[in-house]
Structure formats: C-alpha cells, structure tokens
CSV table of C-alpha atoms in Angstrom, one decimal:
chain,number,residue,atom,x,y,z
A,1,MET,CA,3.7,-19.6,21.8
A,2,LYS,CA,6.0,-21.4,19.6
A,3,GLU,CA,4.1,-21.7,16.4
A,4,GLY,CA,2.9,-17.6,17.0
A,5,LYS,CA,7.0,-17.4,17.3
A,6,ASN,CA,7.4,-18.7,14.1
A,7,ASN,CA,4.7,-17.7,12.4
A,8,ASN,CA,5.9,-13.9,13.3
A,9,LYS,CA,9.5,-15.1,12.2
A,10,ASP,CA,8.0,-16.4,8.9
A,11,LYS,CA,5.6,-12.8,7.6
A,12,GLN,CA,9.2,-11.3,8.9
A,13,ARG,CA,11.1,-12.8,6.1
A,14,ASN,CA,8.4,-12.6,3.3
A,15,ILE,CA,8.4,-9.2,4.3
A,16,PHE,CA,12.0,-8.9,3.1
A,17,THR,CA,11.7,-11.3,0.6
A,18,SER,CA,9.4,-8.9,-0.5
A,19,ILE,CA,11.4,-6.0,-0.8
A,20,TYR,CA,14.6,-8.0,-2.5
A,21,ARG,CA,12.5,-9.4,-4.9
A,22,ALA,CA,11.6,-5.2,-5.6
A,23,PHE,CA,14.6,-4.3,-5.5
A,24,LYS,CA,16.5,-7.3,-7.7
A,25,SER,CA,13.6,-6.5,-10.5
A,26,PHE,CA,14.9,-3.1,-10.2
A,27,GLY,CA,18.9,-4.4,-11.0
A,28,THR,CA,17.0,-6.4,-14.5
A,29,ALA,CA,15.6,-2.9,-15.4
A,30,PHE,CA,19.3,-0.5,-14.1
A,31,SER,CA,19.9,-1.0,-17.8
A,32,VAL,CA,17.3,1.3,-18.9
A,33,PHE,CA,16.9,3.4,-16.4
A,34,LEU,CA,20.4,4.2,-16.8
A,35,GLY,CA,19.2,5.1,-21.0
A,36,ILE,CA,17.0,7.2,-20.1
A,37,ILE,CA,19.1,8.8,-17.8
A,38,LEU,CA,21.9,9.5,-20.3
A,39,LEU,CA,19.2,10.6,-23.0
A,40,LEU,CA,18.1,13.0,-20.2
A,41,GLY,CA,21.4,14.6,-19.9
A,42,LEU,CA,21.5,14.7,-23.3
A,43,LEU,CA,18.6,16.3,-24.0
A,44,ARG,CA,18.7,19.4,-21.0
A,45,THR,CA,22.1,20.2,-23.5
A,46,TYR,CA,20.9,20.9,-26.8
A,47,VAL,CA,16.8,21.0,-26.6
A,48,THR,CA,17.5,24.8,-24.6
A,49,PRO,CA,14.1,27.1,-24.0
A,50,GLN,CA,16.1,29.7,-26.7
A,51,PHE,CA,16.4,26.6,-29.3
A,52,ILE,CA,12.3,26.2,-28.6
A,53,SER,CA,11.3,29.9,-28.6
A,54,THR,CA,12.9,29.7,-32.3
A,55,ILE,CA,10.7,27.5,-33.1
A,56,PHE,CA,7.3,29.5,-32.9
A,57,LYS,CA,5.8,30.9,-36.1
A,58,GLY,CA,3.3,32.5,-34.7
A,59,GLU,CA,0.1,30.7,-36.2
A,60,ILE,CA,-1.7,29.8,-32.9
A,61,PHE,CA,-3.1,26.1,-34.2
A,62,LEU,CA,-0.2,24.7,-35.9
A,63,ASP,CA,2.0,26.7,-32.8
A,64,THR,CA,-0.9,24.4,-30.7
A,65,ILE,CA,0.5,21.7,-32.0
A,66,LEU,CA,4.2,22.8,-32.4
A,67,GLY,CA,3.9,23.4,-28.1
A,68,SER,CA,2.5,19.7,-27.9
A,69,ILE,CA,5.3,18.5,-29.6
A,70,PHE,CA,8.3,20.3,-27.8
A,71,GLY,CA,6.6,19.1,-25.1
A,72,SER,CA,6.3,15.8,-26.0
A,73,ILE,CA,10.2,15.5,-26.6
A,74,SER,CA,11.2,17.6,-23.6
A,75,ALA,CA,11.1,16.1,-20.6
A,76,GLY,CA,11.9,16.7,-16.6
A,77,ASN,CA,10.7,18.5,-13.2
A,78,PRO,CA,7.0,20.0,-14.1
A,79,VAL,CA,8.8,22.8,-12.9
A,80,THR,CA,11.3,23.1,-15.4
A,81,SER,CA,8.5,23.6,-18.2
A,82,TYR,CA,6.6,26.3,-15.8
A,83,ILE,CA,9.4,28.4,-16.0
A,84,ILE,CA,9.8,27.3,-19.8
A,85,GLY,CA,6.5,28.9,-20.2
A,86,GLY,CA,6.4,31.6,-18.4
A,87,GLU,CA,9.8,32.3,-20.5
A,88,LEU,CA,7.9,31.7,-24.3
A,89,LEU,CA,4.9,34.1,-23.2
A,90,LYS,CA,7.5,36.9,-22.0
A,91,GLN,CA,8.2,36.1,-25.9
A,92,GLY,CA,5.2,36.7,-27.4
A,93,ILE,CA,4.2,32.9,-28.0
A,94,SER,CA,0.6,32.4,-27.4
A,95,LEU,CA,-1.2,30.9,-24.5
A,96,PHE,CA,-2.4,28.0,-26.5
A,97,ALA,CA,1.2,26.6,-27.8
A,98,VAL,CA,3.1,27.3,-23.9
A,99,THR,CA,0.0,25.2,-22.4
A,100,ALA,CA,-0.5,22.1,-24.8
A,101,PHE,CA,4.0,22.9,-24.0
A,102,MET,CA,3.6,22.1,-20.4
A,103,VAL,CA,1.2,19.5,-20.6
A,104,ALA,CA,2.9,17.6,-23.4
A,105,TRP,CA,5.5,17.5,-21.2
A,106,VAL,CA,4.7,15.7,-17.9
A,107,THR,CA,2.0,13.4,-20.2
A,108,VAL,CA,3.7,13.1,-23.0
A,109,GLY,CA,7.1,11.5,-23.1
A,110,ILE,CA,9.6,10.2,-26.0
A,111,VAL,CA,12.2,9.7,-23.4
A,112,GLN,CA,10.8,7.4,-21.2
A,113,LEU,CA,9.0,5.5,-24.0
A,114,PRO,CA,11.6,2.7,-24.2
A,115,ALA,CA,10.9,2.0,-20.2
A,116,GLU,CA,7.6,2.3,-20.6
A,117,ALA,CA,7.3,-0.4,-23.3
A,118,ALA,CA,9.6,-2.7,-21.4
A,119,PHE,CA,6.9,-2.5,-18.6
A,120,LEU,CA,3.4,-2.0,-20.1
A,121,GLY,CA,4.0,-3.4,-23.1
A,122,LYS,CA,4.8,-1.5,-26.3
A,123,ARG,CA,1.5,-1.7,-27.7
A,124,PHE,CA,0.2,0.5,-24.9
A,125,ALA,CA,3.4,3.1,-24.1
A,126,ILE,CA,2.5,3.7,-27.9
A,127,PHE,CA,-1.6,3.8,-27.9
A,128,ARG,CA,-1.4,6.0,-24.5
A,129,ASN,CA,1.8,8.5,-25.8
A,130,LEU,CA,-0.5,8.7,-28.4
A,131,LEU,CA,-3.3,9.6,-27.2
A,132,SER,CA,-1.9,12.0,-24.4
A,133,PHE,CA,-0.4,14.1,-27.0
A,134,ILE,CA,-3.5,14.7,-28.8
A,135,LEU,CA,-5.5,15.1,-25.0
A,136,SER,CA,-2.4,17.7,-24.4
A,137,ILE,CA,-3.7,19.8,-27.3
A,138,ILE,CA,-7.6,19.9,-26.5
A,139,VAL,CA,-6.2,20.5,-22.8
A,140,ALA,CA,-4.6,23.5,-24.2
A,141,ILE,CA,-7.6,25.2,-26.3
A,142,GLY,CA,-10.2,23.8,-23.6
A,143,THR,CA,-8.6,25.7,-21.2
A,144,VAL,CA,-7.5,29.1,-23.2
A,145,VAL,CA,-10.7,29.3,-24.3
A,146,MET,CA,-12.2,28.5,-21.0
A,147,LEU,CA,-10.3,31.1,-19.6
A,148,GLN,CA,-10.7,33.7,-22.4
A,149,MET,CA,-14.1,33.6,-21.8
A,150,ILE,CA,-14.4,34.1,-18.4
A,151,GLN,CA,-11.9,36.8,-18.8
B,1,MET,CA,3.7,-20.5,-17.0
B,2,LYS,CA,7.3,-20.5,-14.9
B,3,ASN,CA,9.3,-20.8,-18.5
B,4,LYS,CA,7.7,-18.1,-20.1
B,5,ASN,CA,8.2,-15.4,-17.3
B,6,ARG,CA,11.7,-16.2,-17.3
B,7,GLU,CA,11.5,-16.4,-21.0
B,8,LYS,CA,9.8,-12.7,-20.8
B,9,LYS,CA,12.8,-11.7,-18.2
B,10,LYS,CA,15.7,-12.4,-19.9
B,11,THR,CA,13.7,-10.0,-23.2
B,12,ARG,CA,13.1,-7.4,-21.4
B,13,LYS,CA,16.8,-7.3,-19.6
B,14,SER,CA,18.4,-7.5,-23.3
B,15,TYR,CA,16.5,-4.9,-24.4
B,16,GLY,CA,17.6,-2.5,-21.6
B,17,ILE,CA,21.1,-3.7,-22.4
B,18,ILE,CA,20.0,-2.9,-26.2
B,19,PHE,CA,19.3,-0.2,-25.6
B,20,LEU,CA,22.2,1.6,-23.2
B,21,ALA,CA,24.5,0.4,-25.8
B,22,PHE,CA,22.4,3.0,-28.4
B,23,VAL,CA,22.5,5.5,-25.7
B,24,VAL,CA,26.1,4.8,-25.0
B,25,VAL,CA,26.7,4.5,-29.2
B,26,VAL,CA,25.0,8.6,-29.6
B,27,TYR,CA,26.9,9.8,-27.1
B,28,PHE,CA,30.6,8.7,-28.8
B,29,ILE,CA,29.4,9.8,-31.6
B,30,LEU,CA,28.6,13.0,-30.2
B,31,PHE,CA,31.3,13.2,-28.7
B,32,THR,CA,33.9,12.8,-31.6
B,33,LEU,CA,31.6,16.3,-32.5
B,34,ASN,CA,31.6,18.5,-29.4
B,35,ARG,CA,33.4,17.0,-26.7
B,36,GLU,CA,32.1,20.0,-23.9
B,37,ASN,CA,29.0,19.4,-24.7
B,38,VAL,CA,28.8,15.3,-24.4
B,39,TYR,CA,30.7,16.6,-20.5
B,40,ARG,CA,28.0,18.9,-20.0
B,41,SER,CA,25.7,15.9,-20.7
B,42,LEU,CA,27.1,13.4,-18.3
B,43,ARG,CA,26.7,16.4,-15.7
B,44,VAL,CA,23.6,17.1,-16.1
B,45,SER,CA,22.9,13.1,-16.0
B,46,GLY,CA,24.9,12.7,-13.3
B,47,ASN,CA,22.9,14.6,-11.6
B,48,ILE,CA,19.6,13.3,-12.4
B,49,LEU,CA,21.1,9.7,-11.2
B,50,VAL,CA,22.3,11.4,-7.6
B,51,ASN,CA,18.5,13.3,-7.3
B,52,LEU,CA,17.2,9.6,-8.5
B,53,ILE,CA,18.4,7.4,-5.6
B,54,PRO,CA,16.3,8.4,-2.9
B,55,VAL,CA,13.3,8.2,-5.2
B,56,LEU,CA,14.9,4.5,-6.6
B,57,LEU,CA,14.8,3.2,-3.1
B,58,LEU,CA,11.3,4.6,-1.6
B,59,VAL,CA,9.7,2.9,-4.7
B,60,ILE,CA,11.8,-0.2,-3.9
B,61,LEU,CA,10.5,-0.4,-0.9
B,62,PHE,CA,7.4,0.6,-1.6
B,63,ILE,CA,6.8,-2.7,-4.3
B,64,GLY,CA,8.7,-4.6,-1.9
B,65,ILE,CA,5.5,-3.9,1.1
B,66,ALA,CA,3.4,-3.2,-1.9
B,67,ASN,CA,3.9,-6.9,-2.9
B,68,TYR,CA,3.4,-8.2,0.3
B,69,PHE,CA,0.4,-6.3,2.2
B,70,PHE,CA,-2.0,-6.1,-1.9
B,71,LYS,CA,-2.5,-9.7,-2.6
B,72,PRO,CA,-4.2,-10.3,-6.0
B,73,LYS,CA,-7.7,-9.9,-4.2
B,74,ALA,CA,-6.9,-7.1,-2.6
B,75,VAL,CA,-5.3,-5.1,-6.0
B,76,SER,CA,-8.6,-6.4,-7.3
B,77,LYS,CA,-10.4,-4.7,-5.2
B,78,TYR,CA,-9.4,-1.5,-5.6
B,79,LEU,CA,-8.1,-1.3,-8.7
B,80,GLY,CA,-9.8,-4.2,-10.3
B,81,LYS,CA,-13.1,-5.2,-13.0
B,82,GLU,CA,-15.2,-5.0,-9.8
B,83,SER,CA,-13.6,-1.3,-7.9
B,84,GLY,CA,-15.7,0.8,-9.6
B,85,ILE,CA,-15.9,4.7,-9.8
B,86,LYS,CA,-13.5,3.9,-6.6
B,87,GLY,CA,-11.4,2.5,-8.5
B,88,TRP,CA,-11.1,5.9,-11.1
B,89,PHE,CA,-10.9,8.2,-7.8
B,90,VAL,CA,-8.2,5.4,-5.7
B,91,ALA,CA,-5.8,5.8,-9.2
B,92,ALA,CA,-6.2,9.2,-10.3
B,93,LEU,CA,-5.6,9.9,-6.4
B,94,ALA,CA,-2.6,8.0,-6.6
B,95,GLY,CA,-1.2,9.1,-9.5
B,96,ILE,CA,-1.5,13.3,-8.1
B,97,LEU,CA,0.1,12.2,-4.5
B,98,SER,CA,3.4,9.8,-6.3
B,99,HIS,CA,6.4,11.4,-6.3
B,100,GLY,CA,9.7,11.3,-8.3
B,101,PRO,CA,9.5,11.2,-12.1
B,102,ILE,CA,7.3,8.7,-14.1
B,103,TYR,CA,9.5,5.8,-14.7
B,104,VAL,CA,10.4,4.9,-11.7
B,105,TRP,CA,6.5,3.4,-11.2
B,106,TYR,CA,6.7,2.0,-14.4
B,107,PRO,CA,7.5,-2.0,-12.4
B,108,LEU,CA,5.4,-1.0,-9.6
B,109,LEU,CA,2.6,-0.7,-12.4
B,110,LYS,CA,3.4,-3.7,-14.3
B,111,GLU,CA,3.5,-5.6,-10.7
B,112,PHE,CA,-0.3,-4.3,-10.0
B,113,ARG,CA,-1.1,-5.5,-13.7
B,114,GLN,CA,-0.8,-8.4,-12.8
B,115,LYS,CA,-2.2,-8.6,-10.1
B,116,GLY,CA,-5.2,-7.2,-12.0
B,117,MET,CA,-5.2,-3.6,-12.2
B,118,ARG,CA,-7.7,-2.3,-14.8
B,119,THR,CA,-5.3,-1.0,-18.2
B,120,GLY,CA,-7.5,2.1,-18.4
B,121,LEU,CA,-6.3,3.2,-14.4
B,122,ILE,CA,-2.9,2.7,-15.8
B,123,GLY,CA,-3.6,5.0,-17.8
B,124,VAL,CA,-5.0,7.5,-15.2
B,125,PHE,CA,-2.8,7.3,-12.9
B,126,LEU,CA,-0.3,8.6,-15.8
B,127,TYR,CA,-1.6,10.9,-16.4
B,128,ASN,CA,-2.6,12.0,-13.4
B,129,ARG,CA,0.9,12.4,-12.3
B,130,ALA,CA,1.1,15.0,-14.6
B,131,ILE,CA,-0.5,17.3,-11.8
B,132,LYS,CA,1.3,17.8,-8.3
B,133,ILE,CA,0.3,19.6,-5.4
B,134,PRO,CA,3.6,20.9,-4.5
B,135,LEU,CA,4.2,23.3,-7.4
B,136,LEU,CA,0.9,24.5,-8.1
B,137,PRO,CA,1.7,27.7,-5.7
B,138,LEU,CA,4.2,27.6,-8.9
B,139,LEU,CA,1.7,27.4,-11.4
B,140,ILE,CA,-0.1,30.1,-10.2
B,141,TYR,CA,2.6,32.7,-10.3
B,142,TYR,CA,3.6,32.4,-14.1
B,143,PHE,CA,0.1,31.9,-15.4
B,144,GLY,CA,-2.8,32.5,-12.6
B,145,THR,CA,-5.8,31.5,-10.7
B,146,ALA,CA,-7.5,31.0,-13.3
B,147,PHE,CA,-5.7,29.3,-15.9
B,148,THR,CA,-4.5,27.1,-13.2
B,149,ILE,CA,-8.5,25.9,-11.6
B,150,LEU,CA,-9.1,25.3,-15.2
B,151,LEU,CA,-6.1,23.2,-16.2
B,152,LEU,CA,-6.1,20.8,-13.6
B,153,MET,CA,-10.2,20.8,-14.2
B,154,TRP,CA,-9.7,20.0,-18.1
B,155,MET,CA,-6.1,17.4,-17.1
B,156,ILE,CA,-8.1,15.7,-14.2
B,157,ILE,CA,-11.2,15.0,-17.4
B,158,ALA,CA,-8.4,14.3,-20.0
B,159,SER,CA,-7.3,11.1,-17.4
B,160,LEU,CA,-10.5,9.6,-17.5
B,161,ALA,CA,-10.8,10.1,-20.6
B,162,GLU,CA,-7.6,8.6,-21.3
B,163,GLY,CA,-8.3,5.9,-18.8
B,164,LYS,CA,-11.8,5.0,-20.8
B,165,ILE,CA,-10.4,5.2,-24.1
B,166,ILE,CA,-7.3,2.5,-23.3
B,167,GLU,CA,-10.4,0.3,-21.8
B,168,ILE,CA,-12.6,-0.2,-25.1
B,169,ILE,CA,-8.9,-0.4,-27.2
B,170,ASP,CA,-8.3,-3.0,-24.8
B,171,SER,CA,-11.5,-4.8,-24.1
B,172,LYS,CA,-12.7,-4.1,-27.9
B,173,PHE,CA,-10.1,-3.6,-30.8
B,174,ILE,CA,-7.4,-5.0,-30.7
B,175,GLU,CA,-5.4,-7.3,-29.0
B,176,LYS,CA,-4.8,-7.0,-25.5
B,177,PHE,CA,-2.3,-4.8,-24.6
B,178,LEU,CA,-0.6,-6.5,-21.4
C-alpha cells in the first residue's frame, strides 16, 4: 500500500519535473524567440502588400519565382497571406505567382531560419528551406495547370 | 556525453544571445533613420508576443507531457525507422493539427529527434503545418473550392516528397543532418 503511494508520488514528481525541464529548455531558447518576434515586427512594418505588388513584372515564370521569394522572406499567419494573395489577384498578378507566394509564405521561413538552425541543425534548416522553396514553385505550377485543365 | 550536451546547450544559448543582439543593433540603426517605424515595429512585436504566450505555454506543457509519456521506444515505434507508412501518416496529421507559429514546435521536434524520430518525418511535419483545417473556408472564399482541393493535394504530395528527399540526403550523400 505504502509502496503504491510512493510510486504515485514518484510519478507525480516525474511529470512535474518533465514540465519544469521543458520550461527551462524554453528559457534557454527565449533569446532566439525574442529575436524572431522582433524581426517579425520589422517585417510587418516594412514589407507591405503595396510594396509586394510593385515587384511583379507580368511574366508568368519570373513572377512565380518572385512570388516564392517574397513568400519566403515574409512570415506570419497564413490568413494574412490569403488576404495579400487575394489583393494581388485583384491587381492582375497571375495565379501562378500568387499561389507560389502563399505556399512559400507557410513552408519557407527565412525569418525563422536562425531558430530552426539552432534547434534542428544548420544543415537541416538550410536544406529544408531550400527544398521547400523549389517545391513552392512546383506546387504553384502543378495546382494552377491542373485548375486550368479542369475549368 | 553529459559534457557534450552541456557544451551544445551553451553554444545554443550564446548563439541565441548573439542573434538577439544583432536584431537589437538593426533596431538601433533603423531608429536613427525613422523613429516612427521602429515604434510601430515594437508595437507589432509586442502584439505577437502577447498572442504567443498561451501557445508557448501549451507547447511547454505538451513537451513536458510528451517527455514523460513518450519514451524513446514509443517515439521510435510511431515516428522512428520501424514506423513505416504509419510514421508518415502520423507526422503529416500531427503537422496539420498542430497549432501556433512554426518556431514554437522546434524544441519538441528536437526532443523527438533525440528519441529516434526520422529526419524525413520532421520535414513532413513542418511542411504539413502549412495546411490548417480551420482556415480552409477562408481559402475557399478567396480562391474557390477547386483551387483549394488541388492546392491541398499538391501540398500533401510535396510534403511527402520533401520528407523522402531529406531522408535520402540525410542517409546517403552528406553527413548526418542532426
């Protein structure tokens, strides 16, 4: 009976220790998070939808790559990318470019790269982001071509 | 081994401080050029931080609980080498269902990686974070149902492709990623 009680106490202590350790590991990472959050603040102030719309040139392939580049350096809630994407479409930017922009927005993270590298390794972070960048172009072309085929 | 881990932690800590110092320097430079924009950026950052706190607490709790319940054997079973197709499915689904910004999930992934999670599955998880079910109605509103279905289909395929490529590169061509 006593042993059972002790076991329960040990279990409780262990789960709280686990949570405490997780909290401590976040403390170590806090400087990285704070840096990322401050960078996001700058980004949202300086990179506006109006600024992005002035970048596109009207050539489908080049615009798709530009869409991926701007999606990669932008960051934030996916909702913001849908809204900007919708606005860009209204301004006559091709669906290829807008799709590439939205996909890169959520899959490539230049701003978060330092944090990703710190936790998951520099090589992994760079390779994964590079691959996601290339895939954002492929996904955009694949999606829009198939959409045009069925419509 | 313990010393190595301690050294790694120290490197990560100093890396974080250098990175933060770099961002602060950028702020100072911009402050001399345009004060108003810097104040606006700080307000935006403050809002992000306030919105992030509940998610951060949730993730910390999640990491603590995961550390307690998911021993290396369990992680290896569901996300390790022996996980097979089930592992790809679990990673994709976890990516879709996970909440909050991508960077708050890095520490948990690191923990899981140390317990045996496949590198490719980390790629699958991170890519599928792009798909958020509660946001689908909004995507449909802006771009239509056909576009949304096709985009999701292509993104799931791309996530699996990314995971597979990472795994191949990780195991064959260059030094281990992690």
